PDB file of C-alpha atoms in Angstrom:
ATOM      1  CA  MET A   1     -20.300  13.242 -15.547  1.00 47.00           C
ATOM      2  CA  THR A   2     -17.655  12.205 -13.544  1.00 55.00           C
ATOM      3  CA  ASP A   3     -16.670   8.886 -12.479  1.00 56.00           C
ATOM      4  CA  THR A   4     -17.910   9.427  -8.821  1.00 56.00           C
ATOM      5  CA  ASP A   5     -21.313  10.449 -10.050  1.00 54.00           C
ATOM      6  CA  SER A   6     -21.739   7.248 -12.297  1.00 53.00           C
ATOM      7  CA  LEU A   7     -20.576   4.983  -9.302  1.00 56.00           C
ATOM      8  CA  ASP A   8     -22.978   6.914  -6.841  1.00 54.00           C
ATOM      9  CA  ASP A   9     -25.942   6.317  -9.165  1.00 54.00           C
ATOM     10  CA  ALA A  10     -25.092   2.892 -10.178  1.00 54.00           C
ATOM     11  CA  GLU A  11     -24.720   1.754  -6.680  1.00 54.00           C
ATOM     12  CA  THR A  12     -27.485   3.506  -4.806  1.00 63.00           C
ATOM     13  CA  ASP A  13     -29.475   0.156  -4.302  1.00 74.00           C
ATOM     14  CA  GLN A  14     -26.339  -1.839  -3.256  1.00 83.00           C
ATOM     15  CA  SER A  15     -25.587  -2.339   0.477  1.00 88.00           C
ATOM     16  CA  LEU A  16     -22.220  -1.322   2.113  1.00 90.00           C
ATOM     17  CA  ALA A  17     -21.355  -5.178   2.120  1.00 88.00           C
ATOM     18  CA  ASP A  18     -22.154  -5.224  -1.535  1.00 89.00           C
ATOM     19  CA  ARG A  19     -20.049  -2.617  -2.464  1.00 90.00           C
ATOM     20  CA  VAL A  20     -17.273  -3.484  -0.211  1.00 86.00           C
ATOM     21  CA  ARG A  21     -17.087  -6.969  -1.831  1.00 87.00           C
ATOM     22  CA  SER A  22     -17.308  -5.755  -5.212  1.00 89.00           C
ATOM     23  CA  HIS A  23     -14.240  -3.424  -4.471  1.00 85.00           C
ATOM     24  CA  VAL A  24     -12.366  -6.222  -2.958  1.00 82.00           C
ATOM     25  CA  SER A  25     -13.045  -8.777  -6.054  1.00 85.00           C
ATOM     26  CA  GLU A  26     -11.993  -5.715  -8.580  1.00 85.00           C
ATOM     27  CA  ASN A  27      -8.710  -4.825  -6.657  1.00 82.00           C
ATOM     28  CA  ARG A  28      -7.884  -8.177  -5.028  1.00 81.00           C
ATOM     29  CA  THR A  29      -4.415  -8.579  -6.474  1.00 81.00           C
ATOM     30  CA  GLY A  30      -3.441  -4.798  -5.890  1.00 84.00           C
ATOM     31  CA  MET A  31      -4.549  -4.999  -2.404  1.00 85.00           C
ATOM     32  CA  LEU A  32      -2.604  -8.288  -1.669  1.00 89.00           C
ATOM     33  CA  HIS A  33       0.494  -6.518  -3.291  1.00 89.00           C
ATOM     34  CA  ASP A  34       0.032  -3.577  -0.814  1.00 90.00           C
ATOM     35  CA  LEU A  35      -0.313  -5.562   2.096  1.00 91.00           C
ATOM     36  CA  ALA A  36       2.803  -7.841   1.308  1.00 93.00           C
ATOM     37  CA  PHE A  37       4.854  -4.799   0.771  1.00 93.00           C
ATOM     38  CA  ALA A  38       3.597  -3.072   4.106  1.00 94.00           C
ATOM     39  CA  VAL A  39       4.294  -6.254   6.169  1.00 96.00           C
ATOM     40  CA  VAL A  40       7.666  -6.847   4.671  1.00 95.00           C
ATOM     41  CA  TRP A  41       8.559  -3.117   5.226  1.00 95.00           C
ATOM     42  CA  VAL A  42       7.552  -2.789   8.657  1.00 95.00           C
ATOM     43  CA  THR A  43       9.265  -6.260   9.602  1.00 96.00           C
ATOM     44  CA  VAL A  44      12.501  -4.995   7.859  1.00 95.00           C
ATOM     45  CA  VAL A  45      12.653  -1.678   9.552  1.00 94.00           C
ATOM     46  CA  SER A  46      11.706  -3.239  13.057  1.00 94.00           C
ATOM     47  CA  VAL A  47      14.399  -5.660  12.663  1.00 94.00           C
ATOM     48  CA  LEU A  48      16.963  -2.952  11.790  1.00 92.00           C
ATOM     49  CA  TYR A  49      15.723  -0.796  14.459  1.00 92.00           C
ATOM     50  CA  ASP A  50      15.812  -3.375  17.182  1.00 92.00           C
ATOM     51  CA  VAL A  51      19.383  -4.745  16.060  1.00 92.00           C
ATOM     52  CA  ALA A  52      21.362  -2.499  14.199  1.00 91.00           C
ATOM     53  CA  PHE A  53      20.034   0.770  15.442  1.00 88.00           C
ATOM     54  CA  ALA A  54      19.269  -0.203  18.959  1.00 87.00           C
ATOM     55  CA  ASN A  55      20.754   2.719  20.770  1.00 91.00           C
ATOM     56  CA  SER A  56      19.038   5.173  18.314  1.00 90.00           C
ATOM     57  CA  PRO A  57      16.307   7.658  19.438  1.00 93.00           C
ATOM     58  CA  GLN A  58      12.748   6.536  18.519  1.00 91.00           C
ATOM     59  CA  TRP A  59      12.355   9.281  16.020  1.00 93.00           C
ATOM     60  CA  VAL A  60      14.680   7.405  13.663  1.00 91.00           C
ATOM     61  CA  LEU A  61      12.119   4.331  13.767  1.00 91.00           C
ATOM     62  CA  TYR A  62       9.582   6.934  12.520  1.00 93.00           C
ATOM     63  CA  MET A  63      11.693   8.217   9.891  1.00 94.00           C
ATOM     64  CA  PHE A  64      12.605   4.749   8.393  1.00 92.00           C
ATOM     65  CA  MET A  65       8.703   4.033   8.621  1.00 94.00           C
ATOM     66  CA  LEU A  66       7.965   7.324   6.735  1.00 95.00           C
ATOM     67  CA  ALA A  67      10.560   6.331   4.242  1.00 95.00           C
ATOM     68  CA  GLY A  68       8.273   3.250   3.198  1.00 94.00           C
ATOM     69  CA  ILE A  69       6.072   5.554   1.373  1.00 94.00           C
ATOM     70  CA  PRO A  70       8.555   6.513  -1.378  1.00 95.00           C
ATOM     71  CA  ALA A  71      10.185   3.035  -1.295  1.00 94.00           C
ATOM     72  CA  TYR A  72       6.510   1.855  -2.062  1.00 93.00           C
ATOM     73  CA  PHE A  73       5.936   4.038  -4.919  1.00 93.00           C
ATOM     74  CA  GLY A  74       9.443   3.597  -6.328  1.00 93.00           C
ATOM     75  CA  PHE A  75       9.327  -0.099  -6.237  1.00 90.00           C
ATOM     76  CA  PHE A  76       5.917  -0.258  -7.827  1.00 89.00           C
ATOM     77  CA  ILE A  77       6.773   2.255 -10.692  1.00 92.00           C
ATOM     78  CA  SER A  78      10.172   0.771 -11.336  1.00 92.00           C
ATOM     79  CA  LEU A  79       8.321  -2.846 -11.609  1.00 88.00           C
ATOM     80  CA  GLU A  80       5.689  -1.324 -13.966  1.00 89.00           C
ATOM     81  CA  MET A  81       8.670   0.171 -16.173  1.00 92.00           C
ATOM     82  CA  VAL A  82      10.321  -3.210 -16.282  1.00 91.00           C
ATOM     83  CA  LYS A  83       6.810  -4.693 -17.497  1.00 88.00           C
ATOM     84  CA  GLU A  84       6.775  -2.084 -20.284  1.00 92.00           C
ATOM     85  CA  SER A  85       9.946  -2.745 -21.566  1.00 90.00           C
ATOM     86  CA  ARG A  86       9.444  -6.463 -21.912  1.00 86.00           C
TER      87      ARG A  86
END
């Protein structure tokens, strides 16, 4: 049996609100870290694009935003590596 099968079987009597509440309570800190990273990344990119790259085409902004994906994984992977080395 896969994980999704066991989740589906165990939660058939729960409402959507109960499942969302349960998911958020289990993943609260991870979701908060993800949100904080996204807000900081978008803020920094927006300021850079408006100030330092003001004369650049709009695709530069989109490339900076897309660069947030590998930056996110690189940041959190390196954070895990530091935690493991302690």
